[in-house]
Structures are given as structure tokens and as C-alpha cells.
Amino acid sequence: ENMAKMKVILSLLLVANTCSGLSVTTTLASPKSRLQDIFQGKADDLLVDPKTKQPLVASRRLTGSSVQVVYESNDERYGRRGNGAYLDLVAPLSAPSLEKLRQNAVTAFQTSSSDIVKVQTFRSPLTAFLYERGWRDSFVRNGFPGPDQEFAEFKEFAQIEETEKTVLDLSCGTGLFTRRIFTATPPTTRLIAADYSEAMLLEANRRFRQSFGNKQQQTSHNIDFIRVDVAHLPFADNSIDAIHCGAALHCYPDVEAALKEIFRVLKPDGAFFATTFLKGAMGTATSSSSSALSFFPQRRDTGFRFFSLDELEQLTREAAFADVHVRRQGSYCAIIKCRPSLKGTLGIDDDGVDNLTENEAPLSPSSFPPSTPTSTTSRVNSVNTAAAVVTDIPSA
């Protein structure tokens, strides 16, 4: 084991020495200082502790014959899982305390059947396997645009083709839109594919490698897969330029908290684009009429949460978005386009009709003020490099 550690250290010194040889500077650091630079922690301008919002410091640690990257705040330590496929910023590496276990047990006992359906359905490996094998295609029957059409509208709205942008594919699922964003954005883009489901992140990573493995190695594209809780996003205030959230709002146990977090992490001129289901989708009735389907609202309330256009407009404005545009697409699909700052038409568009004007005052963002903008110039290692160098860190 000691011999294996020595080999790793010598390899790292060789890399450091090679890099110094390529440097334009003539100052040569000692081998000890170069080794310290490799293992010294560095703060990431984007990633923060999901609970405390303290910056996360990434540091390398030698474990056995492998090097692991650990992300630490003052309170918790996080690492990669799934053989390096994704960074888990939901479950810390440290073993939970007895008090934390007690709290988890109480939370599990109090969790409604509706929240269980929303959260656990997409954590299933079977759902991840089926998602791009017919599951997502079935949404078209409820009015959802095809992925290409939805992505084209998001790309135009968010202007993701501009350089030096940070783009978040929130609730990325199997990476259906992550791959499209990667193709359409320049190499200077920092792309984050985020989801709560471990199974979805594994499938998204696998499909990404299958599609872009060679291209990723030949470009400087920065992409990572991160497990997140949408009600406690691990991103700094005002750090994201564009967020895509496809067919996901109806799955969130706390939509209100999620929208406030999305508002918090977006830059003032950022763009939030989302699609979700409207009431009446999947056979649910929209009123208490004598329809044979009038009993379905009760069934809907024990599962996913479907919305009305008015409800979606109210939810986004209460989250402090100033520029809100909600419209019906087809039968039961809603398309939401928002910006934190006022830039254009406000209101609801049901089949092309707006019923708010620019003169109507939006909800003041002062109820949820953003913090000082954060730099996003730092970059993460490519997912291929991360998976090749960083080994999986098992749960404690």
C-alpha cells in the first residue's frame, strides 16, 4: 500500500514538473510546494453548501492508491458518487448524528403520500431506463412540444450561445436537454446538469458519454453532473445565467421554496424557462362538474401537482420574478418564461392572449433580495477527467 501511495505521489510530481516546464515564467517552485498546490483546497465561485450557503472548498485527498476530490464547508463534506459520475450535494459524506437520524425518521413519517410519489418515482432505475424509451414521448399527448421545439424556444429566450455563460439544466433527468445545450453552447460555457435522482444522473452521464465522449476530450467544455435538492440549491446568489427546467415543477414537494431558490441563484438579467402540466392532464378533471372524470382531482392530489395558468403566474411572481410570461401549449402543457428583472411583457398567455400589461406593477423583489453578484470565472474539470481521476466515495 505504501508503494502504491509513493507511485501516485511521484506521478503527481511528474505532472507538476511538466506543467512548470510549459509555464512562461522562469520561477521554479520546489517539488514540495508544487505538491502542496495540487492538494491545496480552492474555493469554487459557483458551488456553496446547500444549507448554509457557505462557499465550498474543493481539495484533493490521497486515499489508498487513488486521489479523491472532497468539497467542504465549515459544516459538511461532500464528494462524488457513482464511480465519479456525479457530485452529491444532498447527502454529506459524514455519518449522520443520532439527532439527524431522529429528524430523518420524523420527516419520513410525516411525508405525505403525494410527496412520496413525486420524489421516489424518478429515483427508480426503471424510470430512468424508460424515460427516453417512450416515457417522455407520451407527454406530447398532453400538449408538450417535442424536445427539439422546446429547446429551440429555450435557446432563443436564454441566449445561451453567448460566451462565458453558466447554464443549469435543472431536473435534467436523463440529460435529454443537457446534450442539446452542450451542442449549442460555446466551449466557454459552464454547464451543470442537476437532479435529485441518483438513477437519472447515472443515466444522464452514461448517455452523455455515449454521445460526446470523444468531443468532450477534444474541447474545453466544462460540464458536471450534480445531485441537488431544488428547495436548497447549492449555488451562489446571482451566479446562473440561464436555467432550463423541463417537465418538473409538478414533481416538486415544495414548489414555492423551489421557485424562490431559482430566483436567488439567477443573475438579475438571467432567464428561467420551464414546462409543466396543467390541470386536466392525464385524465384529471378541471372542475367539479358532473363529468365522469370529476373524481380524478382527488386522485391527482395524492400524486403530482398540476396547475392552472393563474396559479403558475402567481407562484412565480410571489417568488419575486418581475418579468413573467406563462402560456398554454396545446391541451395541458404550460410554458413559463421568467426573468428576475423587468424586461418585457408580463402576464398570462392562454392561446395567445395576454391579460396583463407592462404598466401593471409586479411584485417587488425586495421581499426576496438577491445578494451581491458572484463571479463565475472558475471552472470545473470535465466530466470525463473527473470520472477518470476521481474514484467513488462510499456513504459513511
mmCIF file of C-alpha atoms in Angstrom:
data_model
loop_
_atom_site.group_PDB
_atom_site.id
_atom_site.type_symbol
_atom_site.label_atom_id
_atom_site.label_comp_id
_atom_site.label_asym_id
_atom_site.label_seq_id
_atom_site.Cartn_x
_atom_site.Cartn_y
_atom_site.Cartn_z
ATOM 1 C CA GLU A 1 0.000 0.000 0.000
ATOM 2 C CA ASN A 2 2.848 2.406 0.829
ATOM 3 C CA MET A 3 4.436 1.603 -2.506
ATOM 4 C CA ALA A 4 1.176 2.422 -4.290
ATOM 5 C CA LYS A 5 0.956 5.771 -2.484
ATOM 6 C CA MET A 6 4.540 6.559 -3.435
ATOM 7 C CA LYS A 7 3.783 5.844 -7.090
ATOM 8 C CA VAL A 8 0.805 8.235 -7.019
ATOM 9 C CA ILE A 9 2.888 10.969 -5.376
ATOM 10 C CA LEU A 10 5.687 10.537 -7.906
ATOM 11 C CA SER A 11 3.160 10.695 -10.764
ATOM 12 C CA LEU A 12 1.698 13.928 -9.395
ATOM 13 C CA LEU A 13 5.168 15.416 -9.036
ATOM 14 C CA LEU A 14 5.907 14.482 -12.638
ATOM 15 C CA VAL A 15 2.714 16.224 -13.787
ATOM 16 C CA ALA A 16 3.534 19.298 -11.729
ATOM 17 C CA ASN A 17 7.088 19.365 -13.075
ATOM 18 C CA THR A 18 5.845 19.050 -16.652
ATOM 19 C CA CYS A 19 3.347 21.872 -16.148
ATOM 20 C CA SER A 20 6.064 24.108 -14.712
ATOM 21 C CA GLY A 21 8.223 23.342 -17.743
ATOM 22 C CA LEU A 22 5.441 24.585 -20.011
ATOM 23 C CA SER A 23 4.962 27.773 -17.998
ATOM 24 C CA VAL A 24 6.121 31.072 -19.424
ATOM 25 C CA THR A 25 7.518 32.065 -16.050
ATOM 26 C CA THR A 26 11.081 31.228 -15.106
ATOM 27 C CA THR A 27 10.461 30.915 -11.358
ATOM 28 C CA LEU A 28 10.750 27.259 -10.378
ATOM 29 C CA ALA A 29 8.875 26.099 -7.305
ATOM 30 C CA SER A 30 10.215 23.319 -5.180
ATOM 31 C CA PRO A 31 8.717 19.822 -5.578
ATOM 32 C CA LYS A 32 7.197 20.164 -2.107
ATOM 33 C CA SER A 33 5.411 23.415 -2.948
ATOM 34 C CA ARG A 34 4.176 22.019 -6.275
ATOM 35 C CA LEU A 35 2.755 19.018 -4.448
ATOM 36 C CA GLN A 36 1.089 21.318 -1.918
ATOM 37 C CA ASP A 37 -0.510 23.274 -4.763
ATOM 38 C CA ILE A 38 -2.025 20.053 -6.116
ATOM 39 C CA PHE A 39 -3.643 19.132 -2.791
ATOM 40 C CA GLN A 40 -4.397 22.630 -1.506
ATOM 41 C CA GLY A 41 -8.111 23.446 -1.370
ATOM 42 C CA LYS A 42 -9.605 26.017 -3.715
ATOM 43 C CA ALA A 43 -12.968 27.720 -3.340
ATOM 44 C CA ASP A 44 -15.444 27.414 -6.186
ATOM 45 C CA ASP A 45 -17.214 30.654 -7.118
ATOM 46 C CA LEU A 46 -20.377 28.738 -8.032
ATOM 47 C CA LEU A 47 -20.809 25.925 -5.504
ATOM 48 C CA VAL A 48 -21.956 26.543 -1.924
ATOM 49 C CA ASP A 49 -23.171 24.470 0.983
ATOM 50 C CA PRO A 50 -26.875 23.833 0.244
ATOM 51 C CA LYS A 51 -27.935 24.636 3.812
ATOM 52 C CA THR A 52 -25.625 27.418 4.989
ATOM 53 C CA LYS A 53 -24.717 28.861 1.561
ATOM 54 C CA GLN A 54 -21.069 28.986 2.615
ATOM 55 C CA PRO A 55 -18.588 28.572 -0.272
ATOM 56 C CA LEU A 56 -17.432 25.023 -0.884
ATOM 57 C CA VAL A 57 -13.691 24.421 -0.995
ATOM 58 C CA ALA A 58 -12.538 21.613 -3.280
ATOM 59 C CA SER A 59 -9.453 19.739 -2.131
ATOM 60 C CA ARG A 60 -7.722 16.543 -3.259
ATOM 61 C CA ARG A 61 -7.076 13.738 -0.824
ATOM 62 C CA LEU A 62 -4.945 10.661 -1.237
ATOM 63 C CA THR A 63 -6.863 7.541 -0.206
ATOM 64 C CA GLY A 64 -5.047 4.305 -0.785
ATOM 65 C CA SER A 65 -3.752 4.470 -4.347
ATOM 66 C CA SER A 66 -6.355 6.937 -5.604
ATOM 67 C CA VAL A 67 -6.952 10.678 -5.401
ATOM 68 C CA GLN A 68 -10.377 11.866 -4.277
ATOM 69 C CA VAL A 69 -11.849 15.361 -4.513
ATOM 70 C CA VAL A 70 -13.785 16.474 -1.458
ATOM 71 C CA TYR A 71 -15.946 19.616 -1.267
ATOM 72 C CA GLU A 72 -16.022 21.136 2.207
ATOM 73 C CA SER A 73 -17.743 23.953 4.038
ATOM 74 C CA ASN A 74 -17.382 24.767 7.721
ATOM 75 C CA ASP A 75 -20.157 22.299 8.482
ATOM 76 C CA GLU A 76 -20.162 19.447 5.955
ATOM 77 C CA ARG A 77 -18.087 17.424 3.489
ATOM 78 C CA TYR A 78 -19.423 16.309 0.110
ATOM 79 C CA GLY A 79 -17.984 14.097 -2.601
ATOM 80 C CA ARG A 80 -18.607 12.264 -5.829
ATOM 81 C CA ARG A 81 -20.586 9.045 -6.106
ATOM 82 C CA GLY A 82 -21.486 6.565 -8.807
ATOM 83 C CA ASN A 83 -17.824 5.946 -9.653
ATOM 84 C CA GLY A 84 -17.350 9.670 -10.131
ATOM 85 C CA ALA A 85 -20.438 10.088 -12.325
ATOM 86 C CA TYR A 86 -21.920 12.894 -10.220
ATOM 87 C CA LEU A 87 -21.164 15.180 -7.292
ATOM 88 C CA ASP A 88 -23.641 14.580 -4.468
ATOM 89 C CA LEU A 89 -24.524 17.889 -2.791
ATOM 90 C CA VAL A 90 -27.536 16.432 -0.991
ATOM 91 C CA ALA A 91 -26.086 13.685 1.205
ATOM 92 C CA PRO A 92 -22.858 14.614 3.059
ATOM 93 C CA LEU A 93 -20.013 12.132 3.351
ATOM 94 C CA SER A 94 -20.011 12.173 7.153
ATOM 95 C CA ALA A 95 -22.159 9.702 9.054
ATOM 96 C CA PRO A 96 -25.377 11.350 10.326
ATOM 97 C CA SER A 97 -25.644 12.074 14.024
ATOM 98 C CA LEU A 98 -28.297 10.447 16.215
ATOM 99 C CA GLU A 99 -30.226 13.714 16.200
ATOM 100 C CA LYS A 100 -30.096 13.838 12.406
ATOM 101 C CA LEU A 101 -31.315 10.240 12.205
ATOM 102 C CA ARG A 102 -34.175 11.126 14.536
ATOM 103 C CA GLN A 103 -35.105 14.132 12.397
ATOM 104 C CA ASN A 104 -34.999 11.999 9.250
ATOM 105 C CA ALA A 105 -37.291 9.432 10.840
ATOM 106 C CA VAL A 106 -39.788 12.108 11.874
ATOM 107 C CA THR A 107 -39.667 13.676 8.395
ATOM 108 C CA ALA A 108 -40.215 10.299 6.730
ATOM 109 C CA PHE A 109 -43.190 9.595 8.999
ATOM 110 C CA GLN A 110 -44.731 12.996 8.215
ATOM 111 C CA THR A 111 -44.125 12.835 4.468
ATOM 112 C CA SER A 112 -47.401 12.701 2.546
ATOM 113 C CA SER A 113 -48.187 10.018 0.011
ATOM 114 C CA SER A 114 -48.211 12.758 -2.620
ATOM 115 C CA ASP A 115 -44.613 13.771 -1.826
ATOM 116 C CA ILE A 116 -43.531 10.146 -1.850
ATOM 117 C CA VAL A 117 -44.911 9.753 -5.371
ATOM 118 C CA LYS A 118 -43.287 12.985 -6.545
ATOM 119 C CA VAL A 119 -39.835 12.200 -5.194
ATOM 120 C CA GLN A 120 -39.478 8.437 -5.319
ATOM 121 C CA THR A 121 -40.963 7.771 -8.773
ATOM 122 C CA PHE A 122 -37.958 9.263 -10.541
ATOM 123 C CA ARG A 123 -35.358 7.766 -8.211
ATOM 124 C CA SER A 124 -36.215 4.354 -9.609
ATOM 125 C CA PRO A 125 -33.649 2.895 -12.047
ATOM 126 C CA LEU A 126 -36.590 1.537 -14.045
ATOM 127 C CA THR A 127 -37.986 5.049 -14.570
ATOM 128 C CA ALA A 128 -34.540 6.267 -15.643
ATOM 129 C CA PHE A 129 -34.304 3.373 -18.092
ATOM 130 C CA LEU A 130 -37.747 4.050 -19.571
ATOM 131 C CA TYR A 131 -37.601 7.858 -19.656
ATOM 132 C CA GLU A 132 -36.147 8.211 -23.169
ATOM 133 C CA ARG A 133 -37.652 4.917 -24.265
ATOM 134 C CA GLY A 134 -41.228 6.178 -24.524
ATOM 135 C CA TRP A 135 -41.978 7.831 -21.157
ATOM 136 C CA ARG A 136 -41.097 11.389 -22.217
ATOM 137 C CA ASP A 137 -42.622 10.915 -25.679
ATOM 138 C CA SER A 138 -46.025 10.310 -24.072
ATOM 139 C CA PHE A 139 -46.115 13.938 -22.871
ATOM 140 C CA VAL A 140 -46.916 15.026 -26.422
ATOM 141 C CA ARG A 141 -50.456 13.730 -25.924
ATOM 142 C CA ASN A 142 -50.930 16.403 -23.254
ATOM 143 C CA GLY A 143 -49.669 19.212 -25.478
ATOM 144 C CA PHE A 144 -45.944 19.233 -24.721
ATOM 145 C CA PRO A 145 -43.796 20.329 -27.645
ATOM 146 C CA GLY A 146 -41.208 17.864 -28.831
ATOM 147 C CA PRO A 147 -37.723 18.199 -27.273
ATOM 148 C CA ASP A 148 -36.306 19.971 -30.328
ATOM 149 C CA GLN A 149 -39.091 22.552 -30.382
ATOM 150 C CA GLU A 150 -38.890 23.127 -26.617
ATOM 151 C CA PHE A 151 -35.129 23.505 -26.753
ATOM 152 C CA ALA A 152 -35.289 25.942 -29.674
ATOM 153 C CA GLU A 153 -37.587 28.220 -27.660
ATOM 154 C CA PHE A 154 -35.353 27.986 -24.586
ATOM 155 C CA LYS A 155 -32.231 28.738 -26.630
ATOM 156 C CA GLU A 156 -33.789 31.832 -28.172
ATOM 157 C CA PHE A 157 -35.153 33.078 -24.848
ATOM 158 C CA ALA A 158 -31.993 32.492 -22.796
ATOM 159 C CA GLN A 159 -29.435 33.417 -25.484
ATOM 160 C CA ILE A 160 -27.212 30.533 -24.366
ATOM 161 C CA GLU A 161 -24.999 30.790 -27.455
ATOM 162 C CA GLU A 162 -23.243 33.807 -25.941
ATOM 163 C CA THR A 163 -19.824 33.213 -24.371
ATOM 164 C CA GLU A 164 -18.876 32.935 -20.704
ATOM 165 C CA LYS A 165 -22.300 31.817 -19.508
ATOM 166 C CA THR A 166 -23.263 29.427 -16.732
ATOM 167 C CA VAL A 167 -26.253 27.301 -17.729
ATOM 168 C CA LEU A 168 -28.165 24.998 -15.392
ATOM 169 C CA ASP A 169 -30.297 22.121 -16.664
ATOM 170 C CA LEU A 170 -32.386 21.693 -13.515
ATOM 171 C CA SER A 171 -34.150 18.359 -13.023
ATOM 172 C CA CYS A 172 -32.156 17.194 -16.007
ATOM 173 C CA GLY A 173 -33.483 13.634 -15.889
ATOM 174 C CA THR A 174 -31.595 11.512 -18.400
ATOM 175 C CA GLY A 175 -29.922 14.550 -19.953
ATOM 176 C CA LEU A 176 -32.360 14.928 -22.846
ATOM 177 C CA PHE A 177 -31.829 18.705 -22.859
ATOM 178 C CA THR A 178 -28.343 18.647 -21.341
ATOM 179 C CA ARG A 179 -26.996 17.131 -24.540
ATOM 180 C CA ARG A 180 -28.778 19.731 -26.667
ATOM 181 C CA ILE A 181 -27.414 22.569 -24.519
ATOM 182 C CA PHE A 182 -23.911 21.132 -24.798
ATOM 183 C CA THR A 183 -24.165 21.024 -28.593
ATOM 184 C CA ALA A 184 -25.490 24.587 -28.893
ATOM 185 C CA THR A 185 -23.159 26.385 -26.474
ATOM 186 C CA PRO A 186 -19.544 27.553 -26.938
ATOM 187 C CA PRO A 187 -16.659 25.880 -25.077
ATOM 188 C CA THR A 188 -16.530 28.764 -22.592
ATOM 189 C CA THR A 189 -19.918 27.730 -21.183
ATOM 190 C CA ARG A 190 -20.092 26.147 -17.752
ATOM 191 C CA LEU A 191 -22.902 23.602 -17.959
ATOM 192 C CA ILE A 192 -24.437 21.952 -14.898
ATOM 193 C CA ALA A 193 -26.840 19.009 -15.189
ATOM 194 C CA ALA A 194 -28.638 18.726 -11.853
ATOM 195 C CA ASP A 195 -31.216 16.324 -10.484
ATOM 196 C CA TYR A 196 -32.301 14.800 -7.170
ATOM 197 C CA SER A 197 -32.450 11.284 -8.597
ATOM 198 C CA GLU A 198 -29.246 9.268 -8.445
ATOM 199 C CA ALA A 199 -30.574 6.915 -11.130
ATOM 200 C CA MET A 200 -31.319 9.785 -13.511
ATOM 201 C CA LEU A 201 -27.846 11.283 -13.032
ATOM 202 C CA LEU A 202 -26.189 7.941 -13.757
ATOM 203 C CA GLU A 203 -28.253 7.533 -16.925
ATOM 204 C CA ALA A 204 -27.635 11.146 -17.965
ATOM 205 C CA ASN A 205 -23.892 10.699 -17.526
ATOM 206 C CA ARG A 206 -23.926 7.419 -19.453
ATOM 207 C CA ARG A 207 -25.876 8.900 -22.365
ATOM 208 C CA PHE A 208 -23.654 11.981 -22.424
ATOM 209 C CA ARG A 209 -20.514 9.870 -22.646
ATOM 210 C CA GLN A 210 -22.086 7.755 -25.334
ATOM 211 C CA SER A 211 -22.841 10.861 -27.395
ATOM 212 C CA PHE A 212 -19.893 13.148 -26.681
ATOM 213 C CA GLY A 213 -17.079 11.136 -25.110
ATOM 214 C CA ASN A 214 -14.547 11.949 -27.824
ATOM 215 C CA LYS A 215 -15.727 15.504 -28.377
ATOM 216 C CA GLN A 216 -15.562 16.252 -24.649
ATOM 217 C CA GLN A 217 -11.902 15.247 -24.540
ATOM 218 C CA GLN A 218 -11.071 17.475 -27.518
ATOM 219 C CA THR A 219 -12.698 20.680 -26.217
ATOM 220 C CA SER A 220 -12.545 22.815 -23.100
ATOM 221 C CA HIS A 221 -16.278 22.459 -22.442
ATOM 222 C CA ASN A 222 -16.945 22.461 -18.722
ATOM 223 C CA ILE A 223 -19.785 20.184 -17.650
ATOM 224 C CA ASP A 224 -20.635 18.397 -14.453
ATOM 225 C CA PHE A 225 -23.493 16.313 -13.094
ATOM 226 C CA ILE A 226 -24.623 17.301 -9.597
ATOM 227 C CA ARG A 227 -27.221 15.873 -7.257
ATOM 228 C CA VAL A 228 -29.255 18.727 -5.735
ATOM 229 C CA ASP A 229 -32.357 19.405 -3.697
ATOM 230 C CA VAL A 230 -34.244 22.102 -5.584
ATOM 231 C CA ALA A 231 -35.505 23.610 -2.307
ATOM 232 C CA HIS A 232 -31.861 24.048 -1.175
ATOM 233 C CA LEU A 233 -29.819 24.731 -4.289
ATOM 234 C CA PRO A 234 -26.026 24.536 -3.791
ATOM 235 C CA PHE A 235 -25.265 27.555 -5.966
ATOM 236 C CA ALA A 236 -24.171 31.064 -5.015
ATOM 237 C CA ASP A 237 -26.502 34.050 -5.236
ATOM 238 C CA ASN A 238 -26.717 35.634 -8.700
ATOM 239 C CA SER A 239 -24.437 33.018 -10.253
ATOM 240 C CA ILE A 240 -26.529 31.397 -13.014
ATOM 241 C CA ASP A 241 -27.250 32.962 -16.411
ATOM 242 C CA ALA A 242 -29.923 30.551 -17.624
ATOM 243 C CA ILE A 243 -31.997 27.733 -16.137
ATOM 244 C CA HIS A 244 -33.950 25.123 -18.066
ATOM 245 C CA CYS A 245 -36.467 23.103 -16.046
ATOM 246 C CA GLY A 246 -38.339 20.690 -18.306
ATOM 247 C CA ALA A 247 -41.472 18.852 -17.097
ATOM 248 C CA ALA A 248 -40.512 19.079 -13.444
ATOM 249 C CA LEU A 249 -42.446 21.657 -11.384
ATOM 250 C CA HIS A 250 -45.316 19.210 -10.830
ATOM 251 C CA CYS A 251 -42.822 16.820 -9.176
ATOM 252 C CA TYR A 252 -41.553 19.267 -6.541
ATOM 253 C CA PRO A 253 -42.852 18.730 -2.984
ATOM 254 C CA ASP A 254 -42.402 22.460 -2.243
ATOM 255 C CA VAL A 255 -42.815 24.467 -5.446
ATOM 256 C CA GLU A 256 -42.810 27.773 -3.587
ATOM 257 C CA ALA A 257 -39.423 27.117 -1.975
ATOM 258 C CA ALA A 258 -38.019 25.844 -5.269
ATOM 259 C CA LEU A 259 -39.014 28.986 -7.179
ATOM 260 C CA LYS A 260 -37.505 31.235 -4.503
ATOM 261 C CA GLU A 261 -34.243 29.308 -4.746
ATOM 262 C CA ILE A 262 -34.284 29.561 -8.532
ATOM 263 C CA PHE A 263 -34.794 33.315 -8.228
ATOM 264 C CA ARG A 264 -31.935 33.558 -5.726
ATOM 265 C CA VAL A 265 -29.325 31.856 -7.907
ATOM 266 C CA LEU A 266 -30.268 33.603 -11.153
ATOM 267 C CA LYS A 267 -28.438 36.736 -12.215
ATOM 268 C CA PRO A 268 -30.666 39.845 -12.432
ATOM 269 C CA ASP A 269 -30.771 39.531 -16.214
ATOM 270 C CA GLY A 270 -30.899 35.725 -16.122
ATOM 271 C CA ALA A 271 -33.543 33.548 -17.759
ATOM 272 C CA PHE A 272 -35.744 30.830 -16.261
ATOM 273 C CA PHE A 273 -37.578 28.554 -18.694
ATOM 274 C CA ALA A 274 -39.884 25.752 -17.504
ATOM 275 C CA THR A 275 -42.584 23.398 -18.742
ATOM 276 C CA THR A 276 -45.132 21.569 -16.615
ATOM 277 C CA PHE A 277 -48.604 20.019 -16.644
ATOM 278 C CA LEU A 278 -51.865 21.940 -16.336
ATOM 279 C CA LYS A 279 -54.961 20.711 -14.528
ATOM 280 C CA GLY A 280 -56.851 18.311 -16.723
ATOM 281 C CA ALA A 281 -53.750 16.465 -17.885
ATOM 282 C CA MET A 282 -53.692 12.680 -17.787
ATOM 283 C CA GLY A 283 -57.445 12.429 -17.460
ATOM 284 C CA THR A 284 -57.885 14.676 -14.426
ATOM 285 C CA ALA A 285 -60.975 16.896 -14.409
ATOM 286 C CA THR A 286 -60.613 20.685 -14.194
ATOM 287 C CA SER A 287 -63.821 21.387 -12.284
ATOM 288 C CA SER A 288 -66.410 19.791 -10.018
ATOM 289 C CA SER A 289 -68.820 19.219 -12.904
ATOM 290 C CA SER A 290 -70.866 16.084 -13.351
ATOM 291 C CA SER A 291 -68.224 14.711 -15.680
ATOM 292 C CA ALA A 292 -67.442 11.039 -15.306
ATOM 293 C CA LEU A 293 -63.864 12.131 -14.511
ATOM 294 C CA SER A 294 -64.833 14.545 -11.723
ATOM 295 C CA PHE A 295 -63.401 12.223 -9.061
ATOM 296 C CA PHE A 296 -59.892 12.441 -10.532
ATOM 297 C CA PRO A 297 -58.825 15.647 -8.724
ATOM 298 C CA GLN A 298 -58.679 13.620 -5.508
ATOM 299 C CA ARG A 299 -56.508 11.092 -7.277
ATOM 300 C CA ARG A 300 -54.314 13.891 -8.631
ATOM 301 C CA ASP A 301 -53.875 15.365 -5.149
ATOM 302 C CA THR A 302 -52.350 12.106 -3.924
ATOM 303 C CA GLY A 303 -49.677 12.274 -6.644
ATOM 304 C CA PHE A 304 -48.284 15.009 -8.844
ATOM 305 C CA ARG A 305 -49.399 18.618 -8.564
ATOM 306 C CA PHE A 306 -50.975 20.018 -11.707
ATOM 307 C CA PHE A 307 -51.530 23.767 -12.063
ATOM 308 C CA SER A 308 -53.733 26.433 -13.594
ATOM 309 C CA LEU A 309 -52.229 29.286 -15.582
ATOM 310 C CA ASP A 310 -53.277 31.767 -12.891
ATOM 311 C CA GLU A 311 -51.617 29.645 -10.224
ATOM 312 C CA LEU A 312 -48.324 29.448 -12.092
ATOM 313 C CA GLU A 313 -48.305 33.185 -12.708
ATOM 314 C CA GLN A 314 -48.996 33.847 -9.028
ATOM 315 C CA LEU A 315 -46.341 31.387 -7.832
ATOM 316 C CA THR A 316 -43.600 32.914 -9.981
ATOM 317 C CA ARG A 317 -44.493 36.482 -9.035
ATOM 318 C CA GLU A 318 -44.618 35.601 -5.342
ATOM 319 C CA ALA A 319 -41.097 34.206 -5.761
ATOM 320 C CA ALA A 320 -40.182 37.814 -6.754
ATOM 321 C CA PHE A 321 -39.815 37.343 -10.528
ATOM 322 C CA ALA A 322 -40.581 40.672 -12.189
ATOM 323 C CA ASP A 323 -40.823 39.620 -15.838
ATOM 324 C CA VAL A 324 -43.294 36.721 -16.019
ATOM 325 C CA HIS A 325 -44.839 35.132 -19.082
ATOM 326 C CA VAL A 326 -46.991 31.990 -18.805
ATOM 327 C CA ARG A 327 -48.875 30.402 -21.675
ATOM 328 C CA ARG A 328 -50.803 27.280 -22.548
ATOM 329 C CA GLN A 329 -49.239 24.962 -25.113
ATOM 330 C CA GLY A 330 -51.641 22.512 -26.665
ATOM 331 C CA SER A 331 -54.118 20.874 -24.298
ATOM 332 C CA TYR A 332 -52.466 20.659 -20.894
ATOM 333 C CA CYS A 333 -48.901 21.942 -21.107
ATOM 334 C CA ALA A 334 -47.756 25.217 -19.565
ATOM 335 C CA ILE A 335 -44.649 27.065 -20.727
ATOM 336 C CA ILE A 336 -43.180 29.523 -18.230
ATOM 337 C CA LYS A 337 -40.582 32.147 -19.122
ATOM 338 C CA CYS A 338 -39.326 34.453 -16.346
ATOM 339 C CA ARG A 339 -36.582 36.922 -15.542
ATOM 340 C CA PRO A 340 -35.726 38.399 -12.129
ATOM 341 C CA SER A 341 -35.694 41.928 -13.568
ATOM 342 C CA LEU A 342 -38.359 43.580 -15.661
ATOM 343 C CA LYS A 343 -37.567 43.309 -19.362
ATOM 344 C CA GLY A 344 -40.791 42.792 -21.251
ATOM 345 C CA THR A 345 -44.418 41.759 -21.242
ATOM 346 C CA LEU A 346 -45.886 40.453 -18.014
ATOM 347 C CA GLY A 347 -48.716 38.053 -17.561
ATOM 348 C CA ILE A 348 -50.546 35.004 -18.753
ATOM 349 C CA ASP A 349 -50.951 33.983 -22.355
ATOM 350 C CA ASP A 350 -53.663 31.365 -22.875
ATOM 351 C CA ASP A 351 -53.554 30.558 -26.573
ATOM 352 C CA GLY A 352 -52.029 33.897 -27.453
ATOM 353 C CA VAL A 353 -53.999 36.336 -25.251
ATOM 354 C CA ASP A 354 -52.210 38.485 -22.664
ATOM 355 C CA ASN A 355 -54.258 39.837 -19.760
ATOM 356 C CA LEU A 356 -51.561 41.923 -18.067
ATOM 357 C CA THR A 357 -49.775 44.959 -19.394
ATOM 358 C CA GLU A 358 -46.353 46.430 -18.790
ATOM 359 C CA ASN A 359 -47.952 49.208 -16.761
ATOM 360 C CA GLU A 360 -49.136 46.802 -14.067
ATOM 361 C CA ALA A 361 -46.656 46.676 -11.210
ATOM 362 C CA PRO A 362 -45.115 43.295 -10.490
ATOM 363 C CA LEU A 363 -44.436 42.011 -7.005
ATOM 364 C CA SER A 364 -41.475 43.881 -5.546
ATOM 365 C CA PRO A 365 -38.292 41.792 -5.444
ATOM 366 C CA SER A 366 -37.483 43.428 -2.104
ATOM 367 C CA SER A 367 -39.295 40.576 -0.369
ATOM 368 C CA PHE A 368 -36.537 38.262 -1.584
ATOM 369 C CA PRO A 369 -33.464 40.394 -2.292
ATOM 370 C CA PRO A 370 -30.556 38.943 -4.266
ATOM 371 C CA SER A 371 -27.045 39.176 -2.877
ATOM 372 C CA THR A 372 -24.020 40.757 -4.471
ATOM 373 C CA PRO A 373 -23.283 39.172 -7.856
ATOM 374 C CA THR A 374 -20.757 36.368 -7.732
ATOM 375 C CA SER A 375 -18.008 35.719 -10.228
ATOM 376 C CA THR A 376 -18.364 32.578 -12.302
ATOM 377 C CA THR A 377 -14.955 32.556 -13.887
ATOM 378 C CA SER A 378 -13.812 29.405 -12.127
ATOM 379 C CA ARG A 379 -14.211 26.162 -13.979
ATOM 380 C CA VAL A 380 -14.725 22.556 -13.008
ATOM 381 C CA ASN A 381 -12.875 19.655 -14.559
ATOM 382 C CA SER A 382 -14.577 17.953 -17.459
ATOM 383 C CA VAL A 383 -16.787 15.041 -16.535
ATOM 384 C CA ASN A 384 -14.504 12.644 -18.377
ATOM 385 C CA THR A 385 -11.455 13.805 -16.453
ATOM 386 C CA ALA A 386 -13.348 13.715 -13.170
ATOM 387 C CA ALA A 387 -14.555 10.195 -13.693
ATOM 388 C CA ALA A 388 -11.111 9.029 -14.800
ATOM 389 C CA VAL A 389 -9.223 10.540 -11.866
ATOM 390 C CA VAL A 390 -11.733 10.689 -9.021
ATOM 391 C CA THR A 391 -12.947 7.446 -7.559
ATOM 392 C CA ASP A 392 -16.296 6.869 -5.899
ATOM 393 C CA ILE A 393 -16.609 7.820 -2.255
ATOM 394 C CA PRO A 394 -18.942 5.402 -0.458
ATOM 395 C CA SER A 395 -21.502 6.524 2.053
ATOM 396 C CA ALA A 396 -20.337 6.563 5.621
#
